[in-house]
XYZ file of C-alpha atoms in Angstrom:
697
model
C 12.024 -20.330 -19.908
C 15.255 -20.527 -21.885
C 18.258 -18.449 -20.943
C 19.049 -15.556 -23.102
C 22.724 -16.393 -23.465
C 22.053 -19.851 -24.605
C 19.457 -18.704 -26.929
C 21.818 -16.310 -28.438
C 24.837 -18.899 -28.855
C 22.084 -21.451 -30.518
C 20.887 -18.852 -33.121
C 24.482 -17.902 -34.182
C 25.300 -21.625 -34.415
C 22.389 -22.282 -36.648
C 23.396 -19.171 -38.849
C 26.670 -20.624 -39.258
C 25.441 -24.051 -39.985
C 23.170 -22.878 -42.626
C 25.464 -20.071 -43.897
C 22.504 -17.566 -43.484
C 22.260 -14.733 -46.222
C 23.464 -11.447 -44.431
C 21.140 -8.854 -43.367
C 18.708 -7.826 -46.157
C 18.889 -4.203 -45.086
C 22.728 -3.879 -46.174
C 22.243 -5.110 -49.865
C 19.121 -2.782 -50.214
C 21.172 0.253 -48.542
C 24.300 -0.398 -50.745
C 21.924 -0.479 -53.992
C 20.280 2.896 -52.914
C 23.843 4.336 -52.114
C 24.875 3.248 -55.733
C 21.524 4.728 -57.211
C 22.442 8.178 -55.407
C 25.896 8.269 -56.521
C 25.029 7.798 -60.244
C 22.306 10.599 -59.906
C 23.798 12.784 -57.427
C 23.890 15.737 -60.091
C 20.138 15.753 -60.146
C 19.053 15.244 -56.328
C 16.016 17.327 -54.936
C 15.336 18.912 -51.754
C 11.825 19.407 -52.097
C 8.999 17.917 -50.004
C 7.508 14.376 -50.580
C 4.006 14.372 -50.709
C -7.065 -14.847 -44.783
C -6.564 -17.871 -45.176
C -9.146 -20.614 -46.059
C -7.496 -23.604 -43.954
C -9.329 -25.210 -41.217
C -7.793 -24.822 -37.539
C -6.336 -27.862 -36.159
C -8.581 -27.634 -33.126
C -12.414 -27.978 -33.340
C -12.725 -25.625 -30.284
C -13.242 -21.778 -30.545
C -10.202 -20.080 -29.261
C -10.781 -16.701 -27.499
C -8.808 -13.781 -28.939
C -6.472 -12.575 -26.315
C -4.894 -8.921 -25.474
C -1.778 -7.867 -27.181
C 1.124 -9.262 -25.116
C 3.721 -8.390 -27.672
C 6.089 -5.879 -26.859
C 9.231 -4.230 -28.386
C 11.701 -6.177 -26.365
C 11.400 -9.876 -28.007
C 14.225 -11.087 -25.587
C 16.870 -12.106 -28.240
C 20.066 -10.147 -28.776
C 22.493 -10.214 -31.566
C 25.496 -11.856 -29.653
C 28.930 -11.877 -30.581
C 28.958 -13.425 -34.027
C 32.848 -13.528 -34.675
C 33.425 -16.148 -31.808
C 31.363 -18.752 -33.555
C 31.737 -20.868 -36.789
C 30.535 -23.843 -38.861
C 32.964 -26.109 -36.661
C 30.869 -24.891 -33.595
C 27.951 -25.969 -35.507
C 29.282 -29.500 -35.971
C 30.325 -29.723 -32.505
C 26.774 -28.819 -31.433
C 25.045 -31.544 -33.902
C 27.726 -34.178 -32.228
C 26.335 -33.404 -28.703
C 22.460 -34.096 -29.616
C 20.688 -36.988 -28.089
C 19.202 -39.357 -30.778
C 16.055 -41.009 -30.612
C 15.007 -43.444 -33.531
C 11.669 -44.199 -34.540
C 10.946 -47.891 -34.332
C 8.304 -48.498 -37.170
C 7.742 -50.934 -39.767
C 7.475 -49.949 -43.611
C 3.882 -49.108 -44.582
C 2.697 -48.351 -41.024
C 0.946 -45.523 -39.442
C 3.578 -43.505 -37.808
C 0.950 -40.829 -36.035
C 0.998 -42.125 -32.645
C 4.407 -43.696 -32.451
C 6.044 -40.489 -33.791
C 3.968 -38.312 -31.310
C 5.051 -40.220 -28.456
C 8.629 -40.069 -29.597
C 8.241 -36.476 -29.847
C 6.798 -35.935 -26.496
C 9.974 -38.081 -25.238
C 12.184 -35.782 -27.028
C 10.522 -32.713 -25.471
C 11.205 -33.847 -22.041
C 14.827 -34.924 -22.719
C 15.753 -31.721 -24.762
C 17.732 -28.849 -23.367
C 18.992 -25.711 -24.883
C 22.366 -26.881 -24.359
C 21.911 -30.504 -25.818
C 19.019 -30.762 -28.480
C 17.393 -34.109 -29.222
C 17.250 -35.590 -32.586
C 14.356 -37.700 -33.654
C 15.023 -39.819 -36.831
C 12.553 -41.407 -38.841
C 14.055 -44.123 -40.739
C 13.929 -44.510 -44.465
C 10.647 -46.079 -45.686
C 6.990 -45.208 -46.547
C 4.524 -44.193 -43.727
C 1.083 -42.934 -43.289
C -0.202 -40.302 -41.302
C -3.712 -40.122 -40.051
C -3.603 -37.136 -37.602
C -1.253 -34.171 -36.740
C 2.186 -34.317 -35.576
C 3.333 -32.174 -32.540
C 6.893 -30.934 -32.029
C 8.462 -28.777 -29.444
C 11.554 -26.894 -28.471
C 15.033 -28.172 -29.023
C 14.043 -30.824 -31.463
C 15.721 -31.794 -34.887
C 13.212 -33.992 -36.679
C 15.528 -35.908 -39.433
C 13.373 -37.733 -42.110
C 15.603 -38.123 -44.894
C 14.735 -41.082 -47.039
C 11.107 -41.429 -45.399
C 8.053 -40.865 -47.389
C 5.133 -39.838 -45.351
C 1.688 -39.649 -46.810
C -1.444 -38.264 -45.188
C -4.302 -40.680 -45.417
C -7.043 -39.033 -43.315
C -10.035 -37.795 -44.880
C -10.309 -34.890 -42.514
C -8.886 -31.361 -43.395
C -6.157 -31.418 -40.620
C -2.631 -30.008 -40.791
C 0.377 -32.501 -40.893
C 2.234 -30.606 -38.261
C 2.481 -28.013 -35.660
C 4.439 -26.834 -32.773
C 3.097 -27.585 -29.298
C -0.208 -29.184 -28.265
C -3.683 -28.085 -29.119
C -5.086 -25.974 -27.804
C -2.134 -24.280 -25.856
C -1.120 -20.766 -24.931
C 2.559 -20.095 -25.436
C 4.766 -17.269 -24.119
C 3.701 -15.258 -27.203
C 5.655 -12.859 -29.507
C 8.748 -15.056 -30.601
C 9.314 -16.959 -27.109
C 6.944 -19.821 -27.438
C 9.084 -22.229 -29.226
C 12.761 -22.366 -30.024
C 15.366 -24.175 -31.834
C 13.307 -26.268 -34.144
C 14.674 -28.049 -37.274
C 12.877 -30.308 -39.704
C 15.320 -31.932 -42.190
C 14.407 -34.124 -44.889
C 11.343 -36.375 -45.851
C 8.634 -36.312 -48.525
C 5.768 -35.169 -47.030
C 2.501 -35.872 -49.257
C -0.509 -33.780 -48.191
C -2.456 -36.268 -50.664
C -5.501 -34.124 -51.236
C -7.052 -37.156 -52.939
C -8.025 -38.791 -49.844
C -9.546 -35.732 -48.165
C -13.534 -35.740 -48.331
C -15.455 -32.735 -49.399
C -12.589 -31.186 -51.269
C -14.760 -28.751 -52.824
C -16.290 -27.645 -49.272
C -15.131 -24.803 -47.301
C -11.616 -24.623 -46.319
C -8.354 -26.696 -47.175
C -5.428 -27.462 -44.750
C -2.034 -26.250 -44.072
C 1.197 -28.787 -44.182
C 3.320 -27.341 -41.660
C 2.068 -24.644 -39.391
C 4.708 -22.952 -37.327
C 4.146 -20.037 -34.822
C 5.378 -18.137 -31.915
C 9.060 -19.498 -32.518
C 12.751 -18.345 -32.564
C 15.506 -20.245 -34.476
C 13.396 -22.419 -37.188
C 15.027 -24.377 -39.881
C 13.090 -26.249 -42.482
C 15.460 -27.780 -45.009
C 15.629 -30.805 -47.771
C 11.881 -31.349 -47.499
C 9.892 -32.410 -50.261
C 6.349 -31.020 -50.067
C 3.480 -32.467 -52.271
C -0.277 -32.136 -53.330
C -1.550 -29.046 -51.284
C -5.299 -28.620 -50.874
C -6.421 -25.088 -51.051
C -4.063 -23.483 -48.703
C -0.138 -23.707 -47.675
C 2.570 -26.076 -47.614
C 4.467 -24.229 -44.935
C 2.993 -21.258 -42.924
C 5.164 -19.163 -40.412
C 3.625 -16.514 -38.032
C 5.419 -14.749 -35.243
C 8.744 -16.394 -36.199
C 12.000 -14.761 -35.930
C 15.328 -16.139 -37.330
C 14.147 -18.777 -39.761
C 15.656 -20.640 -42.883
C 13.989 -22.600 -45.376
C 16.408 -24.006 -47.876
C 16.624 -26.930 -50.363
C 12.885 -27.612 -50.268
C 10.640 -28.602 -53.064
C 7.094 -27.670 -53.422
C 4.931 -29.548 -55.788
C 1.286 -30.358 -56.922
C -2.095 -28.602 -55.874
C -5.778 -29.235 -56.613
C -6.253 -27.563 -59.621
C -10.146 -27.426 -59.523
C -9.631 -24.592 -56.747
C -8.396 -21.229 -58.265
C -9.320 -18.827 -55.442
C -7.280 -17.353 -52.627
C -3.500 -16.995 -52.357
C -2.519 -20.602 -52.042
C 1.045 -19.633 -51.436
C 3.468 -22.667 -50.823
C 5.390 -20.490 -48.196
C 3.181 -18.228 -46.116
C 4.439 -15.641 -44.020
C 1.748 -14.483 -41.612
C 0.913 -12.986 -38.284
C -0.483 -14.633 -35.055
C -4.511 -13.626 -35.492
C -7.077 -15.997 -35.006
C -8.755 -15.805 -38.641
C -5.629 -15.931 -40.536
C -3.445 -18.089 -38.223
C -5.719 -20.236 -36.066
C -4.460 -22.620 -33.027
C -1.522 -20.431 -31.726
C -2.591 -18.509 -28.747
C -1.999 -15.558 -27.613
C -3.458 -13.860 -30.680
C -0.979 -10.709 -30.326
C -0.279 -9.946 -33.719
C 3.406 -11.182 -33.802
C 4.708 -10.866 -37.386
C 7.839 -12.430 -39.025
C 11.344 -11.016 -39.272
C 14.662 -12.298 -40.179
C 13.426 -14.811 -42.571
C 15.611 -16.442 -45.303
C 14.153 -18.476 -48.069
C 16.772 -19.743 -50.666
C 17.667 -22.716 -53.105
C 14.254 -24.029 -53.072
C 12.122 -25.517 -56.062
C 8.477 -24.527 -56.755
C 6.835 -26.607 -59.469
C 3.306 -26.870 -60.687
C 1.842 -25.200 -57.853
C -0.641 -22.205 -57.628
C 1.667 -19.848 -56.009
C 4.980 -19.426 -54.622
C 6.153 -17.455 -51.398
C 4.752 -14.284 -49.881
C 2.093 -12.905 -47.608
C -1.604 -12.010 -48.561
C -2.292 -10.866 -44.948
C -0.886 -8.429 -42.775
C -0.880 -6.438 -39.390
C -1.489 -2.873 -39.650
C 1.655 -0.730 -38.545
C 3.544 -4.025 -38.074
C 5.470 -4.798 -41.033
C 7.236 -8.010 -41.765
C 11.036 -7.284 -41.749
C 14.431 -8.428 -43.279
C 13.210 -11.166 -45.503
C 15.515 -12.664 -47.933
C 14.313 -14.783 -50.857
C 17.211 -15.892 -53.085
C 18.181 -18.387 -55.558
C 14.821 -20.150 -55.802
C 13.557 -22.012 -59.060
C 9.781 -21.267 -59.888
C 8.195 -23.188 -62.704
C 4.683 -23.830 -63.938
C 2.830 -21.345 -61.587
C -0.775 -20.513 -62.201
C -0.155 -17.151 -60.152
C 2.528 -15.181 -58.763
C 5.650 -16.323 -57.802
C 6.404 -13.776 -54.800
C 4.161 -11.584 -53.113
C 6.023 -9.102 -50.715
C 3.165 -7.252 -48.610
C 4.128 -4.660 -46.330
C 7.808 -5.918 -46.143
C 10.640 -3.869 -45.143
C 14.382 -4.265 -45.452
C 13.879 -7.119 -47.798
C 15.875 -8.661 -50.897
C 14.510 -10.744 -53.828
C 17.501 -11.764 -55.597
C 18.733 -14.683 -58.153
C 15.403 -16.455 -58.517
C 14.408 -17.899 -61.904
C 10.820 -18.078 -62.530
C 9.585 -19.595 -65.719
C 5.921 -20.043 -66.897
C 4.476 -18.000 -64.058
C 1.342 -15.779 -63.744
C 3.222 -13.200 -62.304
C 6.808 -12.541 -60.977
C 7.243 -10.487 -58.225
C 4.582 -8.296 -56.296
C 5.383 -5.780 -53.876
C 2.572 -3.948 -51.978
C 2.419 -1.455 -49.157
C -0.653 -2.532 -47.644
C -3.788 -4.573 -48.484
C -6.664 -3.299 -46.364
C -8.958 -5.766 -47.489
C -6.820 -8.223 -45.321
C -5.180 -6.096 -42.957
C -5.724 -6.670 -38.982
C -5.173 -4.979 -35.820
C -4.959 -6.211 -32.243
C -7.523 -5.415 -29.733
C -7.300 -1.877 -28.359
C -4.828 -0.816 -31.177
C -4.554 2.574 -32.124
C -4.569 3.201 -36.020
C -3.284 5.916 -37.930
C -2.146 6.200 -41.652
C 1.009 7.867 -40.564
C 2.585 4.530 -39.104
C 4.682 2.064 -40.690
C 2.025 0.364 -42.829
C 4.076 0.597 -46.113
C 6.696 -1.480 -47.786
C 10.143 0.153 -48.105
C 13.686 -0.701 -48.494
C 13.531 -3.541 -50.710
C 15.791 -4.932 -53.581
C 14.528 -6.898 -56.491
C 17.580 -7.769 -58.284
C 19.169 -10.424 -60.968
C 15.738 -12.547 -61.283
C 15.114 -14.254 -64.476
C 11.122 -14.081 -65.284
C 9.231 -15.554 -68.021
C 5.314 -15.013 -67.767
C 2.462 -16.982 -69.134
C -0.185 -15.711 -71.594
C -3.098 -13.758 -69.940
C -5.744 -16.153 -68.475
C -8.917 -16.263 -66.226
C -8.174 -17.078 -62.617
C -11.466 -17.599 -60.218
C -13.368 -16.025 -62.821
C -11.596 -13.018 -63.243
C -9.149 -11.671 -66.303
C -5.498 -12.265 -64.984
C -3.012 -10.163 -66.925
C 0.520 -11.062 -65.892
C 3.657 -9.009 -64.757
C 7.133 -9.192 -64.262
C 7.497 -7.061 -61.506
C 4.804 -4.965 -59.773
C 5.423 -2.307 -57.081
C 2.385 -0.483 -55.696
C 0.836 1.275 -53.071
C -2.715 1.596 -52.037
C -5.647 4.140 -51.787
C -8.060 3.239 -49.316
C -11.508 5.240 -48.790
C -11.901 3.698 -45.254
C -15.260 3.710 -44.268
C -16.292 3.738 -48.156
C -14.682 0.298 -48.353
C -12.907 0.887 -51.592
C -9.479 -0.043 -52.299
C -7.220 0.886 -55.420
C -5.712 -0.708 -57.071
C -6.735 -4.492 -56.482
C -4.223 -7.001 -57.784
C -6.622 -9.856 -56.671
C -9.113 -9.520 -54.014
C -9.032 -13.050 -52.721
C -12.320 -14.286 -51.795
C -11.527 -15.871 -48.557
C -10.202 -12.469 -47.339
C -13.480 -11.188 -45.851
C -11.944 -8.228 -43.947
C -12.452 -4.757 -45.469
C -12.245 -1.356 -44.275
C -15.676 -1.269 -43.179
C -15.193 -3.813 -40.362
C -11.369 -3.985 -39.636
C -11.005 -0.439 -38.736
C -8.373 0.647 -41.196
C -8.309 4.241 -41.805
C -8.615 5.901 -45.049
C -5.512 7.051 -46.382
C -2.908 7.040 -49.278
C -0.550 4.245 -48.476
C 2.352 5.040 -50.893
C 5.362 2.622 -51.427
C 8.964 3.711 -51.033
C 12.451 2.826 -51.413
C 12.042 0.095 -53.767
C 14.975 -0.916 -56.205
C 14.289 -3.221 -59.352
C 17.747 -3.810 -60.835
C 19.313 -6.138 -63.533
C 16.259 -8.451 -63.852
C 15.203 -10.234 -67.422
C 11.680 -10.417 -68.110
C 9.807 -11.850 -71.290
C 6.357 -13.030 -72.011
C 2.866 -11.470 -73.066
C 2.789 -9.303 -69.839
C 3.458 -6.003 -68.430
C 7.316 -5.879 -67.584
C 7.977 -3.654 -64.473
C 5.031 -1.514 -63.124
C 5.177 1.320 -60.228
C 2.008 2.788 -58.864
C 1.505 5.064 -55.851
C 5.559 4.918 -55.385
C 8.132 7.294 -54.387
C 11.871 7.228 -53.995
C 12.187 4.169 -56.107
C 14.690 2.901 -58.838
C 14.390 0.827 -61.859
C 17.757 0.180 -63.466
C 19.593 -2.095 -65.895
C 16.424 -4.466 -66.497
C 15.851 -6.230 -69.681
C 12.237 -6.582 -70.937
C 11.135 -8.667 -73.977
C 7.620 -8.580 -74.525
C 5.470 -11.101 -76.750
C 4.816 -10.211 -80.248
C 1.143 -11.600 -79.753
C -0.778 -9.193 -77.677
C -4.064 -9.284 -76.092
C -3.829 -6.168 -74.140
C -1.922 -3.066 -73.998
C 1.087 -4.182 -72.066
C 3.798 -1.921 -71.279
C 7.794 -2.174 -70.967
C 8.134 -0.012 -67.700
C 5.186 1.973 -66.362
C 5.015 4.652 -63.544
C 1.615 5.671 -62.580
C 1.076 8.341 -59.837
C 4.861 8.395 -59.010
C 7.334 10.688 -57.366
C 11.214 10.438 -57.496
C 11.102 7.618 -59.975
C 14.463 7.004 -61.497
C 14.217 4.600 -64.743
C 17.754 4.164 -66.120
C 19.747 1.855 -68.335
C 17.044 -0.657 -69.230
C 16.653 -2.380 -72.504
C 13.049 -2.640 -73.471
C 11.475 -4.203 -76.740
C 8.189 -5.238 -78.195
C 4.715 -4.712 -76.452
C 1.231 -3.478 -77.271
C 1.538 -0.412 -75.515
C 4.213 2.226 -74.201
C 7.965 1.276 -74.047
C 8.246 3.505 -70.684
C 5.065 5.073 -69.275
C 5.483 7.763 -66.669
C 2.543 9.616 -65.302
C 2.525 11.688 -62.306
C -0.189 13.467 -60.226
C -0.490 16.936 -58.462
C 0.915 15.392 -55.404
C 4.232 14.419 -57.131
C 6.520 17.108 -56.019
C 9.920 15.351 -56.708
C 11.273 15.182 -60.213
C 11.469 11.800 -62.030
C 14.384 10.811 -64.326
C 14.270 8.592 -67.301
C 17.787 7.987 -68.459
C 19.916 5.872 -70.946
C 17.375 3.438 -71.367
C 17.033 1.700 -74.875
C 13.398 1.309 -76.368
C 12.270 -0.153 -79.488
C 9.243 -1.907 -81.098
C 6.313 -1.030 -79.137
C 2.983 -0.134 -80.558
C 2.324 3.222 -78.607
C 5.025 5.743 -77.676
C 8.475 4.666 -76.966
C 8.489 6.822 -73.981
C 5.362 8.647 -72.628
C 6.199 11.211 -69.515
C 3.076 13.158 -68.201
C 1.963 15.108 -65.277
C 5.457 14.499 -63.351
C 7.060 17.063 -61.051
C 8.232 19.995 -62.659
C 11.971 19.719 -63.760
C 11.627 16.101 -64.780
C 14.308 14.632 -67.068
C 14.351 12.584 -70.020
C 18.046 12.151 -71.078
C 20.209 10.133 -73.329
C 17.722 7.267 -74.247
C 17.702 5.529 -77.401
C 13.999 4.986 -79.056
C 13.118 3.443 -82.167
C 10.726 1.766 -84.350
C 7.716 2.715 -82.353
C 4.326 2.916 -84.005
C 3.686 6.416 -82.457
C 5.832 8.916 -81.397
C 9.590 8.022 -80.121
C 9.364 10.520 -77.138
C 6.100 12.155 -75.795
C 6.251 14.668 -73.153
C 2.944 16.275 -71.723
C 2.207 18.703 -68.844
C 5.572 18.830 -67.182
C 7.089 22.445 -66.639
C 10.701 22.996 -66.781
C 11.170 19.239 -68.342
C 14.499 18.558 -69.794
C 14.774 16.391 -72.958
C 18.443 16.149 -73.665
C 20.980 14.035 -75.544
C 18.436 11.315 -76.648
C 18.451 9.465 -79.948
C 14.997 8.902 -81.578
C 14.688 7.357 -84.888
C 12.680 5.419 -87.467
C 9.422 6.065 -85.241
C 5.945 6.050 -87.047
C 5.281 9.592 -85.818
C 7.454 12.425 -84.180
C 10.922 11.817 -82.918
C 10.222 14.211 -80.058
C 6.906 15.708 -79.112
C 6.103 17.995 -76.152
C 2.599 19.382 -75.313
C 1.688 21.893 -72.692
C 5.256 21.996 -71.344
C 6.128 25.593 -70.088
C 9.755 26.348 -69.873
C 10.961 23.107 -71.280
C 14.553 22.540 -72.551
C 15.002 20.327 -75.547
C 18.906 20.158 -76.303
C 21.382 18.128 -78.030
C 18.999 15.418 -79.281
C 19.454 13.347 -82.613
C 16.101 12.544 -84.400
C 16.157 10.975 -87.690
C 14.008 8.871 -90.185
C 10.802 9.387 -88.332
C 7.479 9.328 -90.239
C 6.330 12.897 -89.272
C 8.616 15.626 -87.863
C 11.838 15.320 -86.146
C 10.888 17.756 -83.153
C 7.622 19.172 -82.428
C 6.460 21.594 -79.615
C 2.743 22.557 -79.632
C -0.582 23.397 -77.429
C 1.289 26.014 -75.274
C 4.725 24.856 -74.668
C 5.592 28.496 -74.005
C 9.115 29.862 -73.151
C 10.762 26.862 -74.176
C 14.285 26.314 -75.362
C 15.120 24.038 -78.570
C 18.748 24.232 -78.905
C 21.850 21.927 -80.551
C 19.765 19.186 -81.993
C 20.225 17.407 -85.231
C 17.228 16.925 -87.242
C 18.002 14.648 -90.155
C 16.049 12.641 -92.985
C 12.658 12.896 -91.230
C 9.565 12.472 -93.694
C 7.993 15.842 -92.783
C 9.667 18.757 -91.118
C 12.946 18.803 -88.930
C 11.199 21.034 -86.355
C 7.735 21.989 -85.875
C 6.547 24.682 -83.189
C 2.682 25.180 -83.023
C 0.520 27.216 -80.687
C 3.385 28.224 -78.455
C 5.041 31.591 -77.579
C 8.470 32.656 -76.213
C 10.483 29.995 -77.985
C 14.327 29.942 -78.556
C 15.170 27.942 -81.461
C 19.152 28.163 -81.654
C 22.105 26.302 -83.059
C 20.339 23.409 -84.500
C 21.134 21.306 -87.487
C 18.718 20.303 -90.224
C 19.670 17.632 -92.916
C 18.033 15.886 -95.525
C 14.410 16.411 -94.154
C 11.766 15.956 -96.894
C 9.540 18.746 -95.733
C 10.704 22.014 -94.379
C 13.801 22.402 -92.270
C 11.599 24.132 -89.764
C 8.025 25.144 -89.369
C 6.464 27.647 -87.320
C 2.781 28.006 -86.970
C 0.786 30.401 -84.730
C 3.929 30.846 -82.429
C 6.376 33.660 -81.162
C 9.911 32.787 -81.659
C 11.978 34.813 -79.418
C 15.306 33.716 -80.804
C 16.493 32.064 -83.959
C 19.828 32.140 -84.715
C 22.969 29.742 -85.296
C 21.019 26.947 -87.189
C 22.428 25.157 -90.084
C 20.431 23.777 -93.138
C 21.460 20.889 -95.431
C 19.637 19.375 -98.513
C 16.152 19.620 -96.889
C 12.892 19.751 -98.859
C 11.320 23.040 -100.215
C 14.713 24.533 -101.125
C 15.921 24.545 -97.490
C 13.291 26.862 -96.224
C 11.538 27.505 -93.167
C 7.827 27.698 -92.972
C 6.216 30.473 -91.134
C 2.346 30.723 -90.688
C 0.570 33.331 -88.528
C 3.950 33.584 -86.354
C 6.454 36.168 -85.407
C 10.244 35.802 -85.384
C 12.078 38.065 -83.483
C 14.975 39.907 -85.308
C 17.516 39.303 -82.688
């Protein structure tokens, strides 16, 4: 058993050696603080409302009881006392073992023998470095690594030639029960080499299952760097489960069997130690991954990039950093953050991908529990405290994947509604066919699993896709993003959409193009915190520039610039006490601003011009609302139209150059009408009154 002090020291040295990204939660908290400062004038106090790979052992392994506790035996240590110089000193003290092998030789037996020798020599204080010399080699079985080993293969090309669906590398022997949790293995480094999974050599490729490249579980202090992974078959190049403190950096992932388009097939999969999704690593205690850094890697011509498509119920993945990676030509999504907390996804470049970043609270169809675990919808089964920032995303045209229509997206942030025993989950981004678990069999309770505390900031998104989507989300922010959607549309793609959201802040985004809405924000009866749409620039959408409907009372649409929409510039429906203030809405093909069924709304200080119908219109019982201080100019019909509403005050507005009436009042009661100014409107600058009453105040 490793001494705790030594484990701490080695973990800190690894961090210094690899310049690990700072704690992800710090970046997210800083982003939240910045958002809070920007909007502190509008804060509210109201309440809120498996894997298809074949195991590397032929024998069935019995599921164990949960042995994973809260104390993982790894403390933070004193990081100030160590540096990269300490790491250099540590490397110099390594023992070295060099593989004696000829070019073209099968290295399976020899390398496993050398790794076993290293296992017996290595200690926490003095690691063992196993060197595979440059050359071309074959692999006909699975390699087995152990604690305190540094496997160095720079310049070597290792090609699988076995026809069996067996993994290339794992920790420990098979089968073998480790200490569990994060204590099974420690201090693992794999550095360099081209590792070719060579799916062409595998028999029955179309049959059940694929195989993983490297599978690493129950481990602490893991580094995989400068490795090239090639030619995956229906699974993952690198899979981690029950791993704490790991970094994957400088690696390249390329090539997959294109005749199979099912499943997740992430190049890097973060998983949990459970028998169906991560076989071969006893005990099956549900250990998840935390403190994982994935940076400066390249993914090209692969099915999917990084993430998780399975999860432990009430055990979220924690402190995940995905930064400065490059994704090119991906059939499906680049990143899937499933049930992640305290996570940053920053500075990544995604070109020609099916989807950019997918963040989801739970996926009940592939959620798991350990034996005897009590489940409740009130636990930690939600994603939160996540920052998605400064990513460049270009999305492919819509396509068909695994027989189903696939419409791309830049960023999708979503919760889930599960009906439990009814077995229905909503929404479903892609129900992977190999994920046979469902709420009728895995014991996941019915519930509304919302997503909280996600910030999408300063991302650039383009393509024939949806830009940024929020659904079943609360306390989230979407700020400073640029979305340029394609002119050739095959479905109603939108710039930013919020479905069933509460306290969502959409601000300073620049959106153009699209066959749907520019900003689409729709709440529910459970939305008890206001949403704010502020300072956005929206142009050229085929529906309304901004649609806000059913949000919490008092929601605000302010200081936006909306133009050239094929419908209304701004449409607000069914939001009591809504505030529409300081917007510039012009050259839209319907109205500049339209409110429907909005009680006690305030429409103030807006500038609306050159719209094809009216500048500002309130109708369908938008009672007791105020229209004041607006400038309505050069609209093709009237500057202002009030219809079917009562108790309206229309004061201090300016009407200039509208072709129809300056203002129209139809079947309405105007409680106050004073201080308005008229200049060069049609019909001799008149207002038009029909079946209406204007008070003489």
